[in-house]
Coordinates of N, CA and C in Angstrom, one line a residue:
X83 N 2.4 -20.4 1.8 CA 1.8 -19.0 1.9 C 2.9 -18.0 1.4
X84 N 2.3 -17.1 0.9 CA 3.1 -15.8 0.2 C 3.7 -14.9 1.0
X85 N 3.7 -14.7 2.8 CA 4.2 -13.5 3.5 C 5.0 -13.0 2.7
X86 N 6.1 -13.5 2.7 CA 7.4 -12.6 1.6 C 7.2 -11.6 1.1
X87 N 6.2 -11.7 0.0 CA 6.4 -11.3 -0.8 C 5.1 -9.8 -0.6
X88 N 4.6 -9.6 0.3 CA 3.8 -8.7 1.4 C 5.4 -8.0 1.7
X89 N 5.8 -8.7 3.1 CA 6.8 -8.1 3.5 C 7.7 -7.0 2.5
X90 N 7.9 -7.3 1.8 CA 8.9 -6.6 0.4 C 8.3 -5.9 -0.3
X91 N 6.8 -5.9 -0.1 CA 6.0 -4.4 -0.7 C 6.1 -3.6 0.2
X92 N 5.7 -4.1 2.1 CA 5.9 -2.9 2.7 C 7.8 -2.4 2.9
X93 N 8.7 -2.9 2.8 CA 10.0 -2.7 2.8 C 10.1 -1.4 1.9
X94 N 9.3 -1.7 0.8 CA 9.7 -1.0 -0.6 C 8.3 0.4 -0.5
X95 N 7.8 0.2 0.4 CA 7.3 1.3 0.7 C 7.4 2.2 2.1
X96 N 8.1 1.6 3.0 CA 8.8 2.1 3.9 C 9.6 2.9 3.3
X97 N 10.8 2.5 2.9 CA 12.0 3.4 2.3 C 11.6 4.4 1.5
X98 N 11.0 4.0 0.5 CA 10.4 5.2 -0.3 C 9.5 6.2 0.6
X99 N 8.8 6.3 1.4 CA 8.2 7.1 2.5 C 9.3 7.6 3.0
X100 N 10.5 7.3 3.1 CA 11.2 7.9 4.6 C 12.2 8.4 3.6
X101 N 12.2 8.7 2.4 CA 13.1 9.3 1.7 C 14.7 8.2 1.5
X102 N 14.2 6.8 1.0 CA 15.6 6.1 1.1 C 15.3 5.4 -0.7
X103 N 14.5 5.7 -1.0 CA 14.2 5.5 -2.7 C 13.2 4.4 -2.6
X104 N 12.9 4.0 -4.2 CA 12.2 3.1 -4.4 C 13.1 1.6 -4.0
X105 N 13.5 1.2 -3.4 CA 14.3 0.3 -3.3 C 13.9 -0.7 -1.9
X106 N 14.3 -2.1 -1.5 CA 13.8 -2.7 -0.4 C 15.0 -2.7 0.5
X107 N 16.4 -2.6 -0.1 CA 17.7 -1.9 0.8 C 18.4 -0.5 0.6
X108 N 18.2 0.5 1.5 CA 18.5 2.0 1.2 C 20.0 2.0 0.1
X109 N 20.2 2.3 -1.2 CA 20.8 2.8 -2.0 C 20.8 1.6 -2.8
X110 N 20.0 0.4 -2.8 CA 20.2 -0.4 -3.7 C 18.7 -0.6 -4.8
X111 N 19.0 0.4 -5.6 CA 17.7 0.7 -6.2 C 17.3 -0.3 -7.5
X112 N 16.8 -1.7 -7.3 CA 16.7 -2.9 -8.2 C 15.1 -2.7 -8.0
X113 N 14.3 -3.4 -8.8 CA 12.7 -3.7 -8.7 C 12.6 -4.9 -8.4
X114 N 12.2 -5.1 -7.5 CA 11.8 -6.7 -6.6 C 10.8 -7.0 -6.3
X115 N 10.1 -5.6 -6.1 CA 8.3 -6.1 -5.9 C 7.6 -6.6 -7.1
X116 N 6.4 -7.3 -6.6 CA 6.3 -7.8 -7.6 C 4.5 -6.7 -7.9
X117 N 4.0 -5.8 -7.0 CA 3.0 -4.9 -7.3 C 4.2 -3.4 -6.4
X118 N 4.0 -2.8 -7.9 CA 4.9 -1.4 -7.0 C 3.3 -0.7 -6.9
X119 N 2.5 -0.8 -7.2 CA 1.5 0.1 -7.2 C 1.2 -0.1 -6.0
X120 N 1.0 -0.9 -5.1 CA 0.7 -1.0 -3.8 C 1.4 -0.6 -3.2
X121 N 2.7 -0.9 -3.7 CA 4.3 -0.2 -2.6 C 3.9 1.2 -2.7
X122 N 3.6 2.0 -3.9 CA 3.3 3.2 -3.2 C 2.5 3.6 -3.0
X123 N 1.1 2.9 -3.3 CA 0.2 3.2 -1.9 C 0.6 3.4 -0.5
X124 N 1.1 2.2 -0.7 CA 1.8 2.4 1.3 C 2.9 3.2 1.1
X125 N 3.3 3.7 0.9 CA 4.4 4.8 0.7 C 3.2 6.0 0.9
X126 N 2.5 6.5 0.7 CA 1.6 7.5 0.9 C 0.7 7.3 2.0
X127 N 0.5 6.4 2.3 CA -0.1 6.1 3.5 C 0.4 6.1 4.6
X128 N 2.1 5.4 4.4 CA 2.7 5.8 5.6 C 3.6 7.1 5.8
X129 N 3.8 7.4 4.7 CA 4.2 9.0 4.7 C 3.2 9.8 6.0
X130 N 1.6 9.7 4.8 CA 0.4 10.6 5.6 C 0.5 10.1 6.9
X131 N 0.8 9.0 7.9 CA 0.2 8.7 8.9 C 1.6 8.9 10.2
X132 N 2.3 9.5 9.3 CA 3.2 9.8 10.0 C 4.6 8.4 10.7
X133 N 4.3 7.6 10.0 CA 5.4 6.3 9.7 C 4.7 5.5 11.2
X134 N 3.3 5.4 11.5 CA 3.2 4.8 12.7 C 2.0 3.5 12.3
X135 N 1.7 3.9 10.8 CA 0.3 2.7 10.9 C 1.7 1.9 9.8
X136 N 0.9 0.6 9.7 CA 1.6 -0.4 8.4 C 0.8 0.3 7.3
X137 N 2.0 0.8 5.9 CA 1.3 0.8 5.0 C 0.2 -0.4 4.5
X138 N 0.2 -2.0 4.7 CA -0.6 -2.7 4.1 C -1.4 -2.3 5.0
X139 N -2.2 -2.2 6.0 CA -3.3 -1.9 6.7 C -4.0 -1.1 6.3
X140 N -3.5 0.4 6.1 CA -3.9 1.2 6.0 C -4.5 1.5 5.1
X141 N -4.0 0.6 3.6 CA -4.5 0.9 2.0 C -6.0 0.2 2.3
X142 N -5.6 -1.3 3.3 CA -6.4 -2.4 3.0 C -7.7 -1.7 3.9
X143 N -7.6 -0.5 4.5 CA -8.9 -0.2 5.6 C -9.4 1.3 4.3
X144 N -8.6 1.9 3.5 CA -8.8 2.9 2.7 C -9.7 2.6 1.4
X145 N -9.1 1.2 0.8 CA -9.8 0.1 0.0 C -11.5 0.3 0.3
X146 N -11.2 -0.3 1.6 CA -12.5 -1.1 2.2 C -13.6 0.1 2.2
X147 N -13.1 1.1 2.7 CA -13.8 2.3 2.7 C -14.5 2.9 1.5
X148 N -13.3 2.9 0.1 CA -13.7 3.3 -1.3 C -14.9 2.2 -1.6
X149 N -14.3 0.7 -1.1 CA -15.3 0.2 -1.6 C -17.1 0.0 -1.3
X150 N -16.7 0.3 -0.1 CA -18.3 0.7 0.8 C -19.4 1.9 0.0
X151 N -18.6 2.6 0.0 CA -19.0 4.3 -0.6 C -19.6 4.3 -2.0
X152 N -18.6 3.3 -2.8 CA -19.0 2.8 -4.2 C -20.3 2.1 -4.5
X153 N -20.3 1.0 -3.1 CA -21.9 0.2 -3.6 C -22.7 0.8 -3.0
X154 N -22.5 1.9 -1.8 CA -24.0 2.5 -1.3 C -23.9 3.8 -2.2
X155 N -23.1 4.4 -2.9 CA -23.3 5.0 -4.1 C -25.0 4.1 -5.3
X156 N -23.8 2.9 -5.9 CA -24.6 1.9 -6.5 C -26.2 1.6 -6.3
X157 N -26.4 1.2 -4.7 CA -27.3 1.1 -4.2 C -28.5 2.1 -4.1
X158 N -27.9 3.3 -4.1 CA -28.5 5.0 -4.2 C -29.1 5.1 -5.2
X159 N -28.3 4.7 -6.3 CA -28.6 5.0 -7.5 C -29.6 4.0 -8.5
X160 N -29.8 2.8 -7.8 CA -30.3 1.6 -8.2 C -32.2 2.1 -7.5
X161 N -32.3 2.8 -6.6 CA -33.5 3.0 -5.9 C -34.0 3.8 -6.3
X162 N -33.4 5.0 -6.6 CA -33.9 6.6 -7.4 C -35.1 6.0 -8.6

């Protein structure tokens, strides 16, 4: 299983939220993730939520949402 490499997106979006850089140890600014676009999703997510939800949670319930909206969009639009 992959945990790791989860772990080290939310690391790299922690620090970046809390003002410690893009980085997974504060001042050692290397690219280790292997999706930074999700790192800063969760960097925005945990920023907005005030550093109390997990950024992966948060994107993965925000996702889930866009993607709901999208097919009963689809679905709206398929009946018309």
């Amino acid at each position: 299983m992959r945990l790791d490499d989860a772990y080290i997106t939310y690391r790299y979006a922690q620090n970046l939220a809390t003002g410690h850089g893009f980085a997974f140890n504060p001042g050692d600014h290397i690219l280790g993730t292997t999706s930074p676009g999700h790192a800063l999703l969760g960097a925005v997510v945990y920023a907005s939520s005030g550093g109390t939800r997990s950024p992966g949670g948060m994107a993965a319930i925000g996702c889930g949402e866009r993607t709901v909206t999208r097919l009963g969009r689809r679905k709206k639009a398929a009946s018309a």
